[in-house]
Amino acid sequence: MLSGKRLLLIVSGGIAAYKSLDLVRRLKERGAELRCILTAGGAQFVTPLSLSSLSGEKVYEDMFSLTDENEMGHIRLARDADLIVVVPASADFLAKMAGGLAGDLASAVLLASDRPVLVAPAMNVAMWNHAATRRNMALLEERGVMRVGPEAGDLACGEVGEGRMAEVPDIMAAIEEILVPHTSLTGRHALVTSGPTHEPIDPVRYIANRSSGKQGHAIAGALARMGAETTLVSGPTNEPDPQGVEVLRVETALQMFATCQSALPVDVAVCAAAVGDWKVNGLADSKLKKASGEPPVLALSENPDILASLSQAGNLRPALVVGFAAETEDLAQQAAAKRQAKGCDWILANDVSAGTGTFGGDDNTVRLIDGDGAEDWPTMTKVQVAERLARRIADYFSPVA
Ligand code: C5P
């Protein structure tokens, strides 16, 4: 299953490190090519000798080893892998990754790498639930780092709760899912819109909304990881560009509309942007002054509906058009009506009422509505929503028999 696949395994410090030995054996059995980096913490739990005996390869530990740098520089270690797996990923190691530290070989390799990364966190329940770890993990997931586990159960420290590293078969399954996807989007073109739009009032002021772009950017990244040639048309956001995606930046709804039209034809379009419904008529050339008298009155006119226009693009219509319905009440009915009105194929409905934390937050609870009915997805991170949507899109194009 994994023959010809090159994996870089990073073993960080934690009692669960002993499971990495079994993982190495299973990966070798499946034909994977393995290299291992053992952190100083990891070396407290497993020895370099056991790792190298099982992997049949030299184990890398030292950032400043001249011999290692001559044989295989850390930059090559970072790039010469189809997947990097951190197993176990301790709280400390996740924090280093999130912070972009590079003081040891393993962190430096990750910082220098553009390869996909899977982490298998393992730690005490309180450490896993700590706000710092949650934030670090969310940040990593936003950047496209994938995660397997942790699971709930008895922990090595004697406590019970979430923090136990995923079992080896589950880690194997996650690795195979990434490296040998049962469906793929190779050869397909995808268009994704993301973020808010800024509708200028005058040279310094604009009308905008609270969209962060997190969900749209995560979807573009997930589609690209599944092999789609992906174009992301993004309004102003602070999100980093997803890897392997062509990013076209715009400000206004009109620019987003024109940029999307010129990206056609595509196979699938996902409209996740929170497009401003109105633009300001008669844009002022200079900053409006707080003159005495009445405040200025803004005259608005409607922006084009990008989702509806893509859904009704005649012979340029993408085979699959997916929209979002951010609602604060009557979620299901509103979303189903929106699907009809816009003419798209699927709608992902999400509740953005105050208190749900969806706008700008890391999690999302969605219901997918298609021609056959509705499907409720559990609350997940926006990255997990993106992965699930990308898989569903891939299944749509090449259904598994
Ligand atoms: O009508 P409403 O804004 O609620 O519809 C939401 C869906 O329509 C989202 O998928 C959004 O990206 C898309 N949309 C659009 N262009 C607009 C308004 C909304 O593409 N002008």
Coordinates of C-alpha atoms and ligand atoms in Angstrom, one line a residue:
M1 CA 0.0 0.0 0.0
L2 CA 2.8 2.4 0.9
S3 CA 5.5 1.2 -1.3
G4 CA 7.6 4.1 -2.8
K5 CA 6.1 6.5 -0.2
R6 CA 8.7 8.5 1.7
L7 CA 7.9 9.3 5.3
L8 CA 9.8 11.3 7.8
L9 CA 9.0 10.3 11.4
I10 CA 9.6 12.8 14.2
V11 CA 9.6 11.2 17.6
S12 CA 9.2 13.8 20.4
G13 CA 9.2 13.3 24.1
G14 CA 6.5 11.4 25.9
I15 CA 5.7 8.0 27.2
A16 CA 3.7 7.3 24.0
A17 CA 7.0 7.3 22.1
Y18 CA 7.2 3.6 22.7
K19 CA 4.3 3.2 20.2
S20 CA 6.4 4.8 17.5
L21 CA 8.5 1.6 17.4
D22 CA 5.5 -0.5 16.5
L23 CA 4.4 2.2 14.0
V24 CA 7.9 2.0 12.3
R25 CA 7.5 -1.8 12.0
R26 CA 4.0 -1.5 10.4
L27 CA 5.1 1.2 8.0
K28 CA 8.1 -0.9 6.9
E29 CA 5.8 -3.9 6.4
R30 CA 3.7 -1.8 4.1
G31 CA 6.7 -0.9 2.0
A32 CA 7.2 2.8 3.1
E33 CA 10.7 4.4 3.0
L34 CA 11.4 5.8 6.4
R35 CA 13.7 8.3 8.0
C36 CA 13.5 9.2 11.7
I37 CA 14.4 12.2 13.7
L38 CA 14.5 11.7 17.5
T39 CA 14.2 14.8 19.7
A40 CA 16.2 15.0 23.0
G41 CA 12.9 14.4 24.8
G42 CA 12.1 11.4 22.6
A43 CA 15.5 9.9 23.3
Q44 CA 14.5 9.7 27.0
F45 CA 11.9 7.2 26.1
V46 CA 13.2 5.2 23.1
T47 CA 16.8 4.7 22.0
P48 CA 18.2 5.7 18.6
L49 CA 19.4 2.1 18.3
S50 CA 15.9 0.7 18.5
L51 CA 14.6 3.2 16.0
S52 CA 17.4 2.6 13.5
S53 CA 17.3 -1.2 13.9
L54 CA 13.6 -1.2 13.1
S55 CA 13.7 1.5 10.4
G56 CA 16.9 0.1 8.8
E57 CA 18.1 3.7 8.5
K58 CA 20.3 6.1 10.4
V59 CA 18.4 8.1 13.0
Y60 CA 18.9 11.9 13.0
E61 CA 19.2 13.7 16.3
D62 CA 21.7 16.5 16.2
M63 CA 21.1 19.8 14.4
F64 CA 24.8 20.7 14.4
S65 CA 26.3 17.3 13.3
L66 CA 28.7 18.1 10.5
T67 CA 28.6 14.5 9.3
D68 CA 24.8 14.5 9.1
E69 CA 24.8 17.9 7.3
N70 CA 27.3 16.5 4.7
E71 CA 25.3 13.3 4.2
M72 CA 21.8 14.7 4.3
G73 CA 21.4 18.4 5.1
H74 CA 18.4 19.3 7.3
I75 CA 16.9 21.2 4.3
R76 CA 16.9 18.0 2.3
L77 CA 15.5 16.0 5.2
A78 CA 12.7 18.6 5.3
R79 CA 11.9 18.3 1.6
D80 CA 12.6 14.7 0.8
A81 CA 9.4 13.3 2.2
D82 CA 5.8 12.8 1.0
L83 CA 4.6 13.2 4.5
I84 CA 6.1 14.2 7.9
V85 CA 4.5 12.4 10.9
V86 CA 5.1 13.7 14.5
V87 CA 4.5 10.7 16.8
P88 CA 4.0 11.5 19.6
A89 CA 3.5 15.2 19.4
S90 CA 4.0 16.5 22.9
A91 CA 2.5 19.8 24.2
D92 CA 6.0 21.3 24.1
F93 CA 6.6 20.2 20.6
L94 CA 3.2 21.5 19.3
A95 CA 4.0 24.8 21.0
K96 CA 7.4 24.9 19.1
M97 CA 5.7 24.2 15.8
A98 CA 3.0 26.8 16.4
G99 CA 5.6 29.4 17.4
G100 CA 7.8 28.6 14.4
L101 CA 10.8 27.8 16.6
A102 CA 13.8 26.2 15.0
G103 CA 16.3 25.6 17.9
D104 CA 16.5 21.8 17.4
L105 CA 16.7 19.6 14.4
A106 CA 13.1 18.4 14.4
S107 CA 11.6 21.9 14.7
A108 CA 14.1 23.4 12.1
V109 CA 13.2 20.6 9.7
L110 CA 9.4 21.4 10.1
L111 CA 10.0 25.1 9.6
A112 CA 12.0 24.5 6.5
S113 CA 9.5 22.1 5.1
D114 CA 6.7 22.6 2.6
R115 CA 5.5 18.9 2.9
P116 CA 2.2 17.8 4.5
V117 CA 2.4 17.2 8.2
L118 CA 0.4 14.8 10.4
V119 CA 0.6 15.0 14.2
A120 CA -0.4 12.5 16.8
P121 CA -0.7 14.5 20.0
A122 CA -0.2 12.7 23.3
M123 CA -0.1 14.4 26.7
N124 CA -1.9 14.7 30.1
V125 CA -5.6 15.7 29.8
A126 CA -5.1 19.1 31.5
M127 CA -2.2 19.9 29.2
W128 CA -4.4 19.0 26.1
N129 CA -7.3 21.0 27.4
H130 CA -5.2 24.0 28.3
A131 CA -6.0 27.1 26.4
A132 CA -2.4 27.4 25.2
T133 CA -2.4 23.9 23.6
R134 CA -5.9 24.4 22.1
R135 CA -4.7 27.6 20.5
N136 CA -1.5 26.1 19.3
M137 CA -3.3 23.1 17.8
A138 CA -6.0 25.3 16.1
L139 CA -3.2 27.5 14.7
L140 CA -1.4 24.5 13.3
E141 CA -4.7 23.1 11.8
E142 CA -5.4 26.4 10.2
R143 CA -2.0 26.1 8.5
G144 CA -3.0 22.7 7.1
V145 CA -1.3 20.5 9.7
M146 CA -3.4 17.3 10.0
R147 CA -4.1 15.5 13.3
V148 CA -5.0 12.0 14.4
G149 CA -6.3 11.7 18.0
P150 CA -5.8 12.1 20.9
E151 CA -8.2 9.7 22.4
A152 CA -10.0 9.6 25.7
G153 CA -9.0 6.9 28.2
D154 CA -6.5 6.0 30.9
L155 CA -3.4 8.1 30.8
A156 CA 0.1 7.1 31.7
C157 CA 0.1 9.7 34.5
G158 CA -2.8 7.8 36.2
E159 CA -5.4 10.3 35.2
V160 CA -8.3 9.6 32.9
G161 CA -9.4 11.8 30.0
E162 CA -8.5 13.0 26.5
G163 CA -4.8 13.0 25.8
R164 CA -3.9 9.4 24.9
M165 CA -2.1 9.0 21.7
A166 CA -4.1 7.4 18.8
E167 CA -3.5 3.7 18.5
V168 CA -1.0 2.5 15.8
P169 CA -3.7 1.1 13.4
D170 CA -5.5 4.5 13.6
I171 CA -2.3 6.4 12.8
M172 CA -1.6 3.9 9.9
A173 CA -5.2 4.6 8.6
A174 CA -4.6 8.4 8.8
I175 CA -1.3 8.1 7.0
E176 CA -2.8 5.9 4.2
E177 CA -5.8 8.2 3.9
I178 CA -3.4 11.1 3.2
L179 CA -0.9 9.2 1.0
V180 CA -3.3 6.9 -0.8
P181 CA -6.5 8.8 -1.0
H182 CA -9.3 6.5 -2.3
T183 CA -10.5 9.3 -4.4
S184 CA -8.7 12.3 -5.8
L185 CA -9.3 15.6 -7.5
T186 CA -6.2 15.3 -9.8
G187 CA -7.0 16.9 -13.1
R188 CA -9.9 18.9 -11.7
H189 CA -10.0 22.7 -11.5
A190 CA -11.5 24.3 -8.4
L191 CA -12.5 27.9 -7.7
V192 CA -13.0 29.1 -4.1
T193 CA -14.1 32.5 -2.8
S194 CA -13.2 33.5 0.7
G195 CA -13.2 36.4 3.2
P196 CA -15.2 39.6 3.4
T197 CA -15.3 42.3 0.8
H198 CA -14.5 45.9 1.4
E199 CA -16.9 48.4 -0.2
P200 CA -15.3 51.8 -0.3
I201 CA -17.2 54.9 0.9
D202 CA -14.3 57.3 0.2
P203 CA -10.5 56.8 0.0
V204 CA -10.2 55.9 3.7
R205 CA -13.5 54.4 4.7
Y206 CA -15.3 51.2 3.7
I207 CA -18.2 48.9 4.6
A208 CA -17.1 45.4 5.5
N209 CA -18.2 42.4 7.6
R210 CA -16.7 40.1 10.2
S211 CA -15.7 37.2 8.0
S212 CA -12.2 36.0 8.7
G213 CA -11.7 33.9 5.6
K214 CA -10.7 30.9 7.7
Q215 CA -13.3 28.5 6.3
G216 CA -12.7 29.5 2.6
H217 CA -9.0 29.3 2.9
A218 CA -9.1 25.9 4.6
I219 CA -11.4 24.6 1.8
A220 CA -8.9 25.9 -0.9
G221 CA -6.0 24.2 0.9
A222 CA -8.0 20.9 1.3
L223 CA -9.0 20.8 -2.4
A224 CA -5.3 21.5 -3.4
R225 CA -4.1 18.7 -1.1
M226 CA -6.6 16.3 -2.9
G227 CA -4.9 17.2 -6.1
A228 CA -7.2 19.9 -7.6
E229 CA -5.7 22.8 -9.4
T230 CA -7.1 25.5 -7.1
T231 CA -7.7 29.2 -7.5
L232 CA -8.7 31.1 -4.4
V233 CA -10.3 34.5 -4.9
S234 CA -10.0 36.2 -1.6
G235 CA -11.2 39.5 -0.1
P236 CA -9.0 41.2 2.5
T237 CA -8.0 38.7 5.3
N238 CA -5.1 38.0 7.6
E239 CA -5.1 34.3 6.7
P240 CA -1.8 32.9 5.2
D241 CA -2.0 31.7 1.6
P242 CA -2.8 28.0 1.6
Q243 CA -0.1 25.9 0.1
G244 CA -0.2 24.9 -3.5
V245 CA -3.1 27.3 -4.3
E246 CA -3.2 30.2 -6.7
V247 CA -4.4 33.2 -4.6
L248 CA -6.0 36.2 -6.4
R249 CA -6.6 39.1 -4.0
V250 CA -9.5 41.5 -4.4
E251 CA -11.2 44.1 -2.3
T252 CA -14.7 44.7 -3.6
A253 CA -17.6 42.4 -4.6
L254 CA -17.4 43.7 -8.2
Q255 CA -13.7 42.8 -8.4
M256 CA -14.4 39.4 -6.8
F257 CA -17.2 38.8 -9.4
A258 CA -15.0 39.8 -12.3
T259 CA -12.0 37.7 -11.1
C260 CA -14.3 34.6 -10.6
Q261 CA -15.7 35.0 -14.1
S262 CA -12.3 35.2 -15.6
A263 CA -11.2 32.0 -13.7
L264 CA -13.9 30.0 -15.6
P265 CA -14.1 27.2 -16.7
V266 CA -13.7 25.2 -13.6
D267 CA -15.1 21.8 -12.5
V268 CA -16.2 23.0 -9.0
A269 CA -16.8 26.3 -7.4
V270 CA -17.1 26.8 -3.6
C271 CA -18.4 30.2 -2.6
A272 CA -17.4 30.7 1.0
A273 CA -16.9 34.5 0.8
A274 CA -19.1 36.8 2.8
V275 CA -19.7 39.1 -0.1
G276 CA -21.0 42.6 0.7
D277 CA -24.6 42.8 -0.5
W278 CA -24.3 46.5 -1.3
K279 CA -21.9 48.9 -2.7
V280 CA -21.8 52.7 -2.2
N281 CA -23.0 54.8 -5.1
G282 CA -21.0 57.8 -6.1
L283 CA -17.7 57.0 -4.5
A284 CA -16.2 60.2 -3.0
D285 CA -12.8 61.1 -4.6
S286 CA -11.6 62.7 -1.4
K287 CA -12.2 62.0 2.3
L288 CA -15.7 63.0 3.4
K289 CA -15.4 65.9 5.9
K290 CA -17.3 66.1 9.2
A291 CA -18.8 69.4 8.0
S292 CA -21.2 71.1 10.2
G293 CA -24.8 70.2 9.4
E294 CA -26.2 66.8 8.6
P295 CA -24.0 63.6 8.3
P296 CA -23.7 62.3 4.8
V297 CA -26.4 60.0 3.5
L298 CA -25.0 56.9 1.7
A299 CA -26.9 55.7 -1.3
L300 CA -26.4 51.9 -1.8
S301 CA -26.9 49.7 -4.8
E302 CA -26.9 45.9 -5.0
N303 CA -23.7 44.0 -5.8
P304 CA -23.8 41.1 -8.2
D305 CA -24.4 37.7 -6.7
I306 CA -21.3 35.6 -7.5
L307 CA -22.8 32.3 -6.4
A308 CA -26.0 32.8 -8.4
S309 CA -24.0 34.0 -11.4
L310 CA -21.7 30.9 -11.3
S311 CA -24.8 28.7 -10.9
Q312 CA -26.4 30.2 -13.9
A313 CA -23.3 30.5 -16.1
G314 CA -24.8 28.6 -19.0
N315 CA -22.2 26.3 -20.7
L316 CA -19.5 27.8 -18.4
R317 CA -21.4 26.5 -15.3
P318 CA -19.1 24.4 -13.1
A319 CA -20.4 20.8 -12.8
L320 CA -20.7 21.4 -9.1
V321 CA -21.5 24.7 -7.4
V322 CA -21.4 24.9 -3.6
G323 CA -22.6 27.8 -1.5
F324 CA -22.8 28.7 2.1
A325 CA -25.8 30.0 4.0
A326 CA -24.8 31.9 7.2
E327 CA -28.1 32.3 9.1
T328 CA -29.1 33.4 12.5
E329 CA -32.6 31.8 12.5
D330 CA -34.6 29.1 10.7
L331 CA -31.4 27.6 9.5
A332 CA -32.8 24.6 7.6
Q333 CA -35.6 26.4 5.8
Q334 CA -33.6 29.4 4.9
A335 CA -30.7 27.3 3.5
A336 CA -33.0 25.1 1.4
A337 CA -34.7 28.2 0.0
K338 CA -31.3 29.7 -0.7
R339 CA -30.2 26.6 -2.6
Q340 CA -33.3 26.9 -4.8
A341 CA -33.1 30.6 -5.3
K342 CA -29.4 30.7 -6.2
G343 CA -29.5 27.5 -8.3
C344 CA -26.4 26.0 -6.7
D345 CA -26.1 22.2 -6.1
W346 CA -25.1 22.1 -2.4
I347 CA -25.5 24.5 0.4
L348 CA -23.5 24.4 3.6
A349 CA -25.7 26.0 6.2
N350 CA -24.1 27.3 9.4
D351 CA -25.4 29.2 12.4
V352 CA -23.7 32.5 12.9
S353 CA -25.8 33.8 15.7
A354 CA -23.9 35.7 18.4
G355 CA -22.5 33.2 20.9
T356 CA -21.8 30.4 18.3
G357 CA -18.3 31.9 17.7
T358 CA -18.5 30.8 14.1
F359 CA -17.6 34.2 12.6
G360 CA -13.8 34.5 13.2
G361 CA -13.7 31.3 15.4
D362 CA -12.0 28.0 14.7
D363 CA -15.0 25.7 14.8
N364 CA -18.0 25.3 12.6
T365 CA -21.2 23.3 12.8
V366 CA -22.7 22.7 9.4
R367 CA -25.6 21.0 7.7
L368 CA -25.1 20.1 4.1
I369 CA -28.1 20.3 1.9
D370 CA -28.1 18.7 -1.6
G371 CA -30.8 17.5 -4.0
D372 CA -31.3 14.4 -1.8
G373 CA -31.9 16.0 1.6
A374 CA -29.9 17.3 4.5
E375 CA -26.8 15.9 6.4
D376 CA -25.8 17.2 9.8
W377 CA -22.1 17.3 10.5
P378 CA -20.8 17.3 14.1
T379 CA -19.0 20.4 15.4
M380 CA -15.5 20.3 13.9
T381 CA -12.7 22.6 13.3
K382 CA -13.0 24.6 10.1
V383 CA -10.0 22.6 8.7
Q384 CA -11.9 19.4 9.4
V385 CA -15.0 20.8 7.7
A386 CA -12.8 21.6 4.7
E387 CA -11.3 18.1 4.6
R388 CA -14.7 16.5 4.8
L389 CA -16.1 18.8 2.1
A390 CA -13.1 18.2 -0.2
R391 CA -13.6 14.4 0.2
R392 CA -17.3 14.7 -0.6
I393 CA -16.5 16.7 -3.7
A394 CA -13.9 14.1 -4.8
D395 CA -16.5 11.4 -4.2
Y396 CA -19.0 13.3 -6.3
F397 CA -16.6 13.3 -9.3
S398 CA -15.4 9.7 -8.9
P399 CA -17.8 7.8 -6.7
V400 CA -16.3 4.9 -4.9
A401 CA -17.8 1.7 -6.3
Ligands
C5P1 O1 -27.5 35.6 0.0 P1 -26.5 35.2 1.0 O2 -25.4 36.2 1.1 O3 -26.9 34.8 2.3 O4 -25.8 33.9 0.3 C1 -24.7 33.3 0.8 C2 -24.0 32.6 -0.2 O5 -23.9 33.3 -1.4 C3 -22.5 32.3 0.1 O6 -22.1 31.2 -0.5 C4 -21.8 33.6 -0.5 O7 -20.5 33.3 -0.8 C5 -22.6 33.8 -1.8 N1 -22.7 35.1 -2.2 C6 -22.1 35.5 -3.4 N2 -22.2 36.8 -3.9 C7 -23.0 37.7 -3.2 C8 -23.7 37.3 -2.1 C9 -23.5 36.0 -1.6 O8 -21.4 34.7 -4.0 N3 -23.1 38.9 -3.7

